[in-house]
PDB file of C-alpha atoms in Angstrom:
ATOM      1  CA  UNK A1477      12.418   0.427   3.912  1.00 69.00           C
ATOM      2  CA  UNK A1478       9.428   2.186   5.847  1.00 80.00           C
ATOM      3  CA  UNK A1479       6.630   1.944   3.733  1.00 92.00           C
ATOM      4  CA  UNK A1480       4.295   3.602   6.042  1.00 96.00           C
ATOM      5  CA  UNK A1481       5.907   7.082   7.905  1.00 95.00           C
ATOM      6  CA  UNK A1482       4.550   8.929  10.518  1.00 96.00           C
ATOM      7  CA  UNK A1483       7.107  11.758  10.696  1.00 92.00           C
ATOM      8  CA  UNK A1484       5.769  13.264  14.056  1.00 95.00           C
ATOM      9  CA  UNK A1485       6.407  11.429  17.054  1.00 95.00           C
ATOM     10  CA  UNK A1486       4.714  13.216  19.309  1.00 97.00           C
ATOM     11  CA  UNK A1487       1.771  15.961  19.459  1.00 97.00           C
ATOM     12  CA  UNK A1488       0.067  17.831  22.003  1.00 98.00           C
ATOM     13  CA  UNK A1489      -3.484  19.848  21.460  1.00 98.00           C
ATOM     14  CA  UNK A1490      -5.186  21.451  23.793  1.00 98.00           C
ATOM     15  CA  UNK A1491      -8.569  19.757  24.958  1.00 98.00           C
ATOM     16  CA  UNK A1492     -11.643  20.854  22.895  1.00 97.00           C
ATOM     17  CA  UNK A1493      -9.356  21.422  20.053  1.00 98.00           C
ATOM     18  CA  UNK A1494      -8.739  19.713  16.953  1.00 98.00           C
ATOM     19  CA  UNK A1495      -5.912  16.727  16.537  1.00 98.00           C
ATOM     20  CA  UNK A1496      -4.261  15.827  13.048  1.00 98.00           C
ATOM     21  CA  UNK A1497      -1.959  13.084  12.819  1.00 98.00           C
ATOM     22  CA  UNK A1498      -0.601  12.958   9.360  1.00 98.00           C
ATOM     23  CA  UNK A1499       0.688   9.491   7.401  1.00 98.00           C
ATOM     24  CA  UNK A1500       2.632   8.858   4.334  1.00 97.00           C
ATOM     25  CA  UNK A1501       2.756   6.356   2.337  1.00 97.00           C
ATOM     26  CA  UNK A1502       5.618   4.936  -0.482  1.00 95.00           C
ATOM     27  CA  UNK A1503       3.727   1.806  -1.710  1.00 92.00           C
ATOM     28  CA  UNK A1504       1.230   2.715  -4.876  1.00 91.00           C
ATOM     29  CA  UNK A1505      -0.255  -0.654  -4.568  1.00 91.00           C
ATOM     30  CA  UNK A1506      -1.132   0.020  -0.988  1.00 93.00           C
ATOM     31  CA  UNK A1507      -5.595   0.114  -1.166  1.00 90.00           C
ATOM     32  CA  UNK A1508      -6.633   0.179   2.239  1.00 92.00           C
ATOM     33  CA  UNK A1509      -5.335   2.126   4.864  1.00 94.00           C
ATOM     34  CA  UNK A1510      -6.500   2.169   8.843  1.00 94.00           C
ATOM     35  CA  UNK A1511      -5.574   3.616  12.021  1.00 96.00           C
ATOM     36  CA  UNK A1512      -5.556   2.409  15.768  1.00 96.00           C
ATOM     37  CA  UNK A1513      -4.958   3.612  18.559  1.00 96.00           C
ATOM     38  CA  UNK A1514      -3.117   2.066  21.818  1.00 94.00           C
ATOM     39  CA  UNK A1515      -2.736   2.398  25.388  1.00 94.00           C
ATOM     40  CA  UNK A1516       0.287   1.779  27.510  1.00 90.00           C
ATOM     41  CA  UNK A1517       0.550  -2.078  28.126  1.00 87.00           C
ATOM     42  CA  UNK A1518      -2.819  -2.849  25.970  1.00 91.00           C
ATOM     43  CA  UNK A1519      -2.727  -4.093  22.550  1.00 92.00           C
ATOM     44  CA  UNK A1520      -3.521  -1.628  19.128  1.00 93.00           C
ATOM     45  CA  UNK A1521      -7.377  -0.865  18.963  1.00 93.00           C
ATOM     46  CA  UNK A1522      -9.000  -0.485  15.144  1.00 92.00           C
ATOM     47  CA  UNK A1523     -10.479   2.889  15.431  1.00 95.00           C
ATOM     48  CA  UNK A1524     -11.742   3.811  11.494  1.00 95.00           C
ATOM     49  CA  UNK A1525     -10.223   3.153   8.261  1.00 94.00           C
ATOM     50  CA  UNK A1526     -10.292   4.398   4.665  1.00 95.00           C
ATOM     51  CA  UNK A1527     -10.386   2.293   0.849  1.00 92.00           C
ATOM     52  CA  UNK A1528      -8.512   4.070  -1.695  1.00 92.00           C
ATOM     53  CA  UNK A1529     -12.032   4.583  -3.934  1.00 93.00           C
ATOM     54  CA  UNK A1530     -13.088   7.282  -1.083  1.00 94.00           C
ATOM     55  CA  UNK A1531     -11.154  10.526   0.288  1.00 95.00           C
ATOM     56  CA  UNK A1532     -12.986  10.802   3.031  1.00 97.00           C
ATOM     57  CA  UNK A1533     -14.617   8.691   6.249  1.00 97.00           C
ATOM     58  CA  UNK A1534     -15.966   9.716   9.347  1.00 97.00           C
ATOM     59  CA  UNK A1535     -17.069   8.242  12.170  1.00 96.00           C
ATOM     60  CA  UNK A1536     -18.040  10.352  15.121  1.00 97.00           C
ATOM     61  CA  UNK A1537     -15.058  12.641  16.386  1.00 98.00           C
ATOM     62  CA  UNK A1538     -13.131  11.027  14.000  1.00 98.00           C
ATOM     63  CA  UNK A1539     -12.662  11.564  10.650  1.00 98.00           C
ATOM     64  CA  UNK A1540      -9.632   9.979   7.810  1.00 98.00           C
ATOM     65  CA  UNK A1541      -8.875  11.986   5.109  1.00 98.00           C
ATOM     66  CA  UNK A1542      -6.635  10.368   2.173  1.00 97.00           C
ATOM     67  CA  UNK A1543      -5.463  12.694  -0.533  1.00 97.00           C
ATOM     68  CA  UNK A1544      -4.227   9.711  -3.064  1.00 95.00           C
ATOM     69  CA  UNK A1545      -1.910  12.020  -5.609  1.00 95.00           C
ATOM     70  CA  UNK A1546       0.080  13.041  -2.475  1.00 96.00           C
ATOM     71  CA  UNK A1547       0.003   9.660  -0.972  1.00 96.00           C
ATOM     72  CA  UNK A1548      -0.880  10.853   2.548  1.00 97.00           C
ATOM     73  CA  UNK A1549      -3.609  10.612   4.551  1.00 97.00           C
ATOM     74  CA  UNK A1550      -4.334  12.212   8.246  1.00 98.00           C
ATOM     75  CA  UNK A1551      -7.007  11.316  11.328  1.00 98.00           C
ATOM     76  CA  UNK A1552      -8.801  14.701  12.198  1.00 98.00           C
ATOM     77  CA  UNK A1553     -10.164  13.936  16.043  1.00 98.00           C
ATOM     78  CA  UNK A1554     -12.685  17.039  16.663  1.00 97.00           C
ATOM     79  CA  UNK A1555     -13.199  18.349  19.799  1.00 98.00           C
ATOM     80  CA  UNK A1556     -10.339  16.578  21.208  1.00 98.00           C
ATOM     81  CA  UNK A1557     -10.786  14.542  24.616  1.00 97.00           C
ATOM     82  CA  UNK A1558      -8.085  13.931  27.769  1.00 96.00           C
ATOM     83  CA  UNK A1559      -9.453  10.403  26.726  1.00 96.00           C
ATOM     84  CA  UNK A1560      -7.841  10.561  23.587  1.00 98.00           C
ATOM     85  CA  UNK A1561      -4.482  10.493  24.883  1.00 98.00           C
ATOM     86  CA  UNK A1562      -2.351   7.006  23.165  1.00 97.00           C
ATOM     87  CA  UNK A1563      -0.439   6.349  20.503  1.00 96.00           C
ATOM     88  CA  UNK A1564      -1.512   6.599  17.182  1.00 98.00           C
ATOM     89  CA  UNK A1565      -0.709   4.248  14.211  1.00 97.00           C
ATOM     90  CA  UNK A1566      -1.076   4.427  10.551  1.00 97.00           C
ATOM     91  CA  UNK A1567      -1.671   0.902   8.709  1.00 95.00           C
ATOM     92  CA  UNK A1568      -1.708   0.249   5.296  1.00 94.00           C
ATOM     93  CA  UNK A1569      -2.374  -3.139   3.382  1.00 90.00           C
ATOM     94  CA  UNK A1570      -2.276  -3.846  -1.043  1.00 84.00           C
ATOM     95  CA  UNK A1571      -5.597  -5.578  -2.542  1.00 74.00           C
ATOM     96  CA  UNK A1572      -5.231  -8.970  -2.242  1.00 72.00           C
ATOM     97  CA  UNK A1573      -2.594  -9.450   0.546  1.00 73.00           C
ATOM     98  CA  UNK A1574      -3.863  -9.361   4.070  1.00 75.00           C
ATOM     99  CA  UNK A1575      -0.976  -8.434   6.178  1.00 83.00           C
ATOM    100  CA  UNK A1576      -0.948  -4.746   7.633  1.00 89.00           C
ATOM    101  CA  UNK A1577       2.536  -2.451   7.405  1.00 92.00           C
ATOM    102  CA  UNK A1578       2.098  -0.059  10.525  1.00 95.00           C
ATOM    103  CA  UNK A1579       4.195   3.340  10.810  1.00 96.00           C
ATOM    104  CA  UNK A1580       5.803   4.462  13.533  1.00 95.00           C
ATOM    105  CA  UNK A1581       3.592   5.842  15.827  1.00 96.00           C
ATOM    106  CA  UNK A1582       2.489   8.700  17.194  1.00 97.00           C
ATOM    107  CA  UNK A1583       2.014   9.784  20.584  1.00 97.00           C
ATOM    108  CA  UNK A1584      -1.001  12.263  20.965  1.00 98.00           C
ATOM    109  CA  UNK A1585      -1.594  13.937  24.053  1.00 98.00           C
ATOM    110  CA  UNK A1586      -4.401  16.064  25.389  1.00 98.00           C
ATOM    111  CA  UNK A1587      -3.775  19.381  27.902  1.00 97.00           C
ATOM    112  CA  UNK A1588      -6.869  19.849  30.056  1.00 93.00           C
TER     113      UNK A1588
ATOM    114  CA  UNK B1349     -16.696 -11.942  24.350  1.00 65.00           C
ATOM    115  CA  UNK B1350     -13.528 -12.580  25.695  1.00 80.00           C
ATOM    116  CA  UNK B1351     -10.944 -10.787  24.013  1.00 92.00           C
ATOM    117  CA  UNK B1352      -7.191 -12.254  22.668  1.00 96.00           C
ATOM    118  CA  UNK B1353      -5.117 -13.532  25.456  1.00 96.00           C
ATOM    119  CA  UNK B1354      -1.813 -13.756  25.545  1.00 97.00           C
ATOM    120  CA  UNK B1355       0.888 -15.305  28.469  1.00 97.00           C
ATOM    121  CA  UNK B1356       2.982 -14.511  29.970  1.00 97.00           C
ATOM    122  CA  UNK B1357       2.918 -10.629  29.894  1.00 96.00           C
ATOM    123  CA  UNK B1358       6.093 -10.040  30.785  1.00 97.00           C
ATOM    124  CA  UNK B1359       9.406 -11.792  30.319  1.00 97.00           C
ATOM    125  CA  UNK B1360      13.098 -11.621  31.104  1.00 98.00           C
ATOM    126  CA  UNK B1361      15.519 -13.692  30.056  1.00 97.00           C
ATOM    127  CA  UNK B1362      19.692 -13.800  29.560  1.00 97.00           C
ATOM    128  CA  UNK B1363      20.944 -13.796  25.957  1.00 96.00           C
ATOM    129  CA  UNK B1364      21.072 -17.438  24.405  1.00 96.00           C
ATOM    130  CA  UNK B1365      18.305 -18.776  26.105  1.00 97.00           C
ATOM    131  CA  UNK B1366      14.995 -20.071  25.002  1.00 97.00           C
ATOM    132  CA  UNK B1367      11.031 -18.108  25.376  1.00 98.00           C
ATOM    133  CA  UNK B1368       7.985 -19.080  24.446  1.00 98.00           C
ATOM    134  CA  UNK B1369       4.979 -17.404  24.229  1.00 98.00           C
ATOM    135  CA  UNK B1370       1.025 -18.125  24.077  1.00 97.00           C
ATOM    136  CA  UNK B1371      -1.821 -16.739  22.856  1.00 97.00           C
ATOM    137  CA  UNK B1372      -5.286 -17.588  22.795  1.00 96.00           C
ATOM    138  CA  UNK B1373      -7.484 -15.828  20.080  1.00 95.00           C
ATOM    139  CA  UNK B1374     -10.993 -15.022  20.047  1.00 94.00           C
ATOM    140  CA  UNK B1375     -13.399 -17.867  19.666  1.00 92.00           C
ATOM    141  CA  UNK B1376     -14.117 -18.798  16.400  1.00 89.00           C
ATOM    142  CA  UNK B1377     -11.340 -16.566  15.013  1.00 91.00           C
ATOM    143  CA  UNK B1378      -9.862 -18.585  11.816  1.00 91.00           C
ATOM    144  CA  UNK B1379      -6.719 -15.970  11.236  1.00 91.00           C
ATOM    145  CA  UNK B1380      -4.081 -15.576  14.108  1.00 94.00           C
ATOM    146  CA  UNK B1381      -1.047 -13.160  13.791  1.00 95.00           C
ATOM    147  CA  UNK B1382       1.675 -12.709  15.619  1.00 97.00           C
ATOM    148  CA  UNK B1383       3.832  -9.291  15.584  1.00 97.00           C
ATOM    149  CA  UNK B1384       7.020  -7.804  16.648  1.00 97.00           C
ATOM    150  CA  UNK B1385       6.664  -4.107  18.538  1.00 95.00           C
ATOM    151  CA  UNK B1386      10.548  -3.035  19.018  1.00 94.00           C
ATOM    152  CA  UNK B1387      10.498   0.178  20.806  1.00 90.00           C
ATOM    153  CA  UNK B1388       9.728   3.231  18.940  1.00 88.00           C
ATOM    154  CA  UNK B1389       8.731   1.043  16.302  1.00 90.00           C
ATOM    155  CA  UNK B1390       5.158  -0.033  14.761  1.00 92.00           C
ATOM    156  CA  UNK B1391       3.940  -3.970  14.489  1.00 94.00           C
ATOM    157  CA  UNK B1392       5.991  -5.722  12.317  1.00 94.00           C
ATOM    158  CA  UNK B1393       4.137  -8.644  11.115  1.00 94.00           C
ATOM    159  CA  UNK B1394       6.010 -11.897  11.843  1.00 97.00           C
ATOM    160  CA  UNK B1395       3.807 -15.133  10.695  1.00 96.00           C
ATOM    161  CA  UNK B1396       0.243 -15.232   9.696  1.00 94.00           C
ATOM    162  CA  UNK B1397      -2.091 -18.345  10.169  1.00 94.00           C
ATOM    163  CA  UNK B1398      -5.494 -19.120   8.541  1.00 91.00           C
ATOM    164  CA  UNK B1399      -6.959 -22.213  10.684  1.00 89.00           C
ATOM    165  CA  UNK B1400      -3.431 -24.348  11.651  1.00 87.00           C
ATOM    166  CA  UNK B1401      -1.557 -23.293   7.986  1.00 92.00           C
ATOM    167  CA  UNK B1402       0.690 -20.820   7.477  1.00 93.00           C
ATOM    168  CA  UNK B1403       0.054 -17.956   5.222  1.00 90.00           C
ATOM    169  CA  UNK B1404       2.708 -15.367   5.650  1.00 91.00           C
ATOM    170  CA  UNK B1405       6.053 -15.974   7.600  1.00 94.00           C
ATOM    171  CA  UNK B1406       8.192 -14.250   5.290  1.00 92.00           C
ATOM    172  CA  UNK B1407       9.948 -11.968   8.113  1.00 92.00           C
ATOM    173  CA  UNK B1408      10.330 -14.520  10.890  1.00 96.00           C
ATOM    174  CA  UNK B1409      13.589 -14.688  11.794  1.00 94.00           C
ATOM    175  CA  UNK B1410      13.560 -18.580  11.284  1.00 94.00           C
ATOM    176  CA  UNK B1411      16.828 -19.615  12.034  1.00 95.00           C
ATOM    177  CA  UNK B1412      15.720 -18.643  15.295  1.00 97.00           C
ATOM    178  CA  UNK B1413      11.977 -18.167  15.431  1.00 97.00           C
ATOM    179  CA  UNK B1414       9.293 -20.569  15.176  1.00 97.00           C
ATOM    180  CA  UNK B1415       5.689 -20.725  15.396  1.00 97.00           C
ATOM    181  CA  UNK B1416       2.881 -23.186  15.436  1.00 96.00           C
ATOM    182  CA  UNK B1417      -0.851 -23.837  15.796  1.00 94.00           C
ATOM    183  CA  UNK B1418      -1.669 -27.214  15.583  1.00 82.00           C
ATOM    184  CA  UNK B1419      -5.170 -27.602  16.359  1.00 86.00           C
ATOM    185  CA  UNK B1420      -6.080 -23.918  14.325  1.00 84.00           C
ATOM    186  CA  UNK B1421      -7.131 -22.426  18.035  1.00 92.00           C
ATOM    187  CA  UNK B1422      -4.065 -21.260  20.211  1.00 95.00           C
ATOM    188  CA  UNK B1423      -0.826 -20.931  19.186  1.00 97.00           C
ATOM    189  CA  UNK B1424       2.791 -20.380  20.523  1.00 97.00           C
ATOM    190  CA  UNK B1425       5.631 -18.255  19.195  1.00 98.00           C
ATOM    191  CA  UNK B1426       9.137 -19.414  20.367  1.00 98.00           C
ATOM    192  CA  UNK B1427      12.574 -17.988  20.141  1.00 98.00           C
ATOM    193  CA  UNK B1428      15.802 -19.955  20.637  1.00 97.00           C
ATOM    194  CA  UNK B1429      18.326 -18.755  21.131  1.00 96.00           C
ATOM    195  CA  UNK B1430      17.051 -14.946  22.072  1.00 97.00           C
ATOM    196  CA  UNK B1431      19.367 -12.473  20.876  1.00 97.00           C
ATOM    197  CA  UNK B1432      19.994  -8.712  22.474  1.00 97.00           C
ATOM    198  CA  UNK B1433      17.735  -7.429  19.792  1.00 96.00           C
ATOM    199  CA  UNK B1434      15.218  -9.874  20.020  1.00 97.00           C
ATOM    200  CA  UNK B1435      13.695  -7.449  23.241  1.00 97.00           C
ATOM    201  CA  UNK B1436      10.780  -5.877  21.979  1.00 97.00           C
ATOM    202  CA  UNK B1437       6.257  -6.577  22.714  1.00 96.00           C
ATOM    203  CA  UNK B1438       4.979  -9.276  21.369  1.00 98.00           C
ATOM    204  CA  UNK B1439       1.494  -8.799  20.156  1.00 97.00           C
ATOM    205  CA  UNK B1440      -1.095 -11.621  19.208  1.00 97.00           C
ATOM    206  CA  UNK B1441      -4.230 -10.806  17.013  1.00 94.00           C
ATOM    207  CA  UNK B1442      -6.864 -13.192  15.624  1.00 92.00           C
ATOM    208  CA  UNK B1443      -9.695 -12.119  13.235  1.00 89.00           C
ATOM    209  CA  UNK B1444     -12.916 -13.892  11.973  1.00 86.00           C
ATOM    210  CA  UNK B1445     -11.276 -15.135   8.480  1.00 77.00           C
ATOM    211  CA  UNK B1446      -8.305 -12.786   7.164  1.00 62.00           C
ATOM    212  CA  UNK B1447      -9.900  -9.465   7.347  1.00 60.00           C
ATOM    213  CA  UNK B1448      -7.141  -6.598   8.256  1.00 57.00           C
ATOM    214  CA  UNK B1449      -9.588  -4.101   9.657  1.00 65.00           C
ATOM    215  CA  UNK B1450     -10.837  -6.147  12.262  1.00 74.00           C
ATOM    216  CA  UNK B1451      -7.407  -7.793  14.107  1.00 87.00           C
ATOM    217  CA  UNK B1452      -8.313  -7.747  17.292  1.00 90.00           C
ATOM    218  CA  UNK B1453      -4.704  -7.466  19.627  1.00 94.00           C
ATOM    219  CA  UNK B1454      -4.282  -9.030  22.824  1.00 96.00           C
ATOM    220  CA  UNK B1455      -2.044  -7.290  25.839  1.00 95.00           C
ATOM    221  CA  UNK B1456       0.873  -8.597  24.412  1.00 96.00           C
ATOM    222  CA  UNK B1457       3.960  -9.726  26.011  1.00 97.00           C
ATOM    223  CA  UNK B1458       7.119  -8.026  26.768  1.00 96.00           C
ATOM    224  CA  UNK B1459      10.186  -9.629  26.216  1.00 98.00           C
ATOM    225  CA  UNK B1460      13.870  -8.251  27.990  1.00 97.00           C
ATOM    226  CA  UNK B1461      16.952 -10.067  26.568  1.00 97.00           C
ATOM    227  CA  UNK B1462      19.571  -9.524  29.083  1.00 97.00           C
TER     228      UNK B1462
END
C-alpha cells in the first residue's frame, strides 16, 4: 500500500519559472510531512518540512503548502534554478513514531 | 563535520551469495537507519537503531537480512543469501536522537544481484 504518492514522475520548468511538485497522502494519522531532494549517486538531502498545525512554510525559494481536508501537500520552488535539477521526495511520519514513509519520487528538471 | 559514510559504494554479486555493508554515522549521532531504494522507488525503511537497540525492524526481510550495531557507533547491514530482487541502493542515515527531519543520508551503496 503506498501511503505517500507522488503521481508525477517527472517535470520540467523552464528556468526563472515556478516548480510545483504535488504529494498525496492516505494515512490520517500522518502529522509531519517533509521533502528532500537528491542527486544522482548522493544520498536524500532534508530541504523544508511542514507540521500538520500550519498550511504553510517557507524558507527562501522554497515554500510547502499542505491543504489537510484534501490530504495533499506541494513544494512551490520560485524562480526556479538549473541548480535545482534532482529528484524530489515527499516524506511523511504519524506523532509518536519516528520512521519516515517516502513517495516515489520525482524528477524535476530545469531548461536554461 | 564529516558527513554519514557508507562502504562499499558499489557492489555486484551472483544470486545466493552473501553482502555486507557499512556505515559510519555522524559523530555523536544516537539514531542510525538503514533503507532500501529499489529503482523507481522511494526509501523504504528497513531497521531503526537508537544507541546499539533496535527500534523498528518490522520490514527487514529477516529470514534473510540482518543488522547490527554493537558498540551504538557503526553498524553493518548483511544479506544472505541475496536474492534477484534484493538489487536496489542502500542508504544509511544517523540523526542526533530520533528526530525524522534531520536524517542525515550517506552516498549509499548500490547493490547488483546477478
Amino acid at each position: 500500500d503506498q501511503q505517500v504518492k507522488q503521481n508525477s514522475p517527472s517535470l520540467s520548468v523552464q528556468e526563472g519559472r515556478i516548480s510545483i511538485l504535488n504529494c498525496d497522502y492516505t494515512n490520517s494519522m500522518f502529522d509531519y510531512f517533509l521533502w528532500y531532494k537528491k542527486y544522482p549517486a548522493e544520498g536524500p538531502t532534508f530541504l523544508i518540512s511542514i507540521s500538520s498545525i500550519k498550511d504553510k512554510n517557507e524558507d527562501g525559494r522554497f515554500t510547502v503548502f499542505l491543504n489537510k481536508s484534501a490530504k495533499h501537500l506541494s513544494l512551490h520552488i520560485v524562480p526556479s534554478q538549473p541548480g535545482d535539477s534532482a529528484v524530489y521526495f515527499c516524506a511523511a511520519k504519524d506523532f509518536g513514531n519516528e520512521k519516515l514513509t517516502f513517495g516515489t519520487g520525482t524528477r524535476l528538471t530545469i531548461i536554461p | 563535520e564529516a558527513g554519514v559514510a557508507q562502504s562499499p559504494r558499489y557492489k555486484i554479486i551472483e544470486k545466493r551469495q552473501s553482502v555486507a555493508f557499512w556505515c559510519n554515522p555522524i559523530s555523536g549521532h544516537a539514531t542510525l537507519y538503514w533503507y532500501q531504494q529499489i529503482l523507481g522507488q522511494g526509501p523504504k525503511l528497513l531497521i531503526q537503531f537508537q544507541n546499539n537497540g533496535v527500534v523498528d525492524d518490522s520490514q527487514l526481510p529477516k529470514d534473510r537480512f540482518s543488522a547490527e550495531r554493537l558498540k551504538g557507533v557503526d553498524s553493518t547491514l548483511k544479506i544472505q543469501p541475496a536474492k534477484l530482487e534484493d538489487s536496489a541502493v542502500y542508504l544509511c542515515a544517523s540523526s542526533i536522537s530520533g528526530n525524522s527531519e534531520t536524517q542525515y543520508f550517506g552516498p549509499g551503496t548500490r547493490l547488483l544481484v546477478l
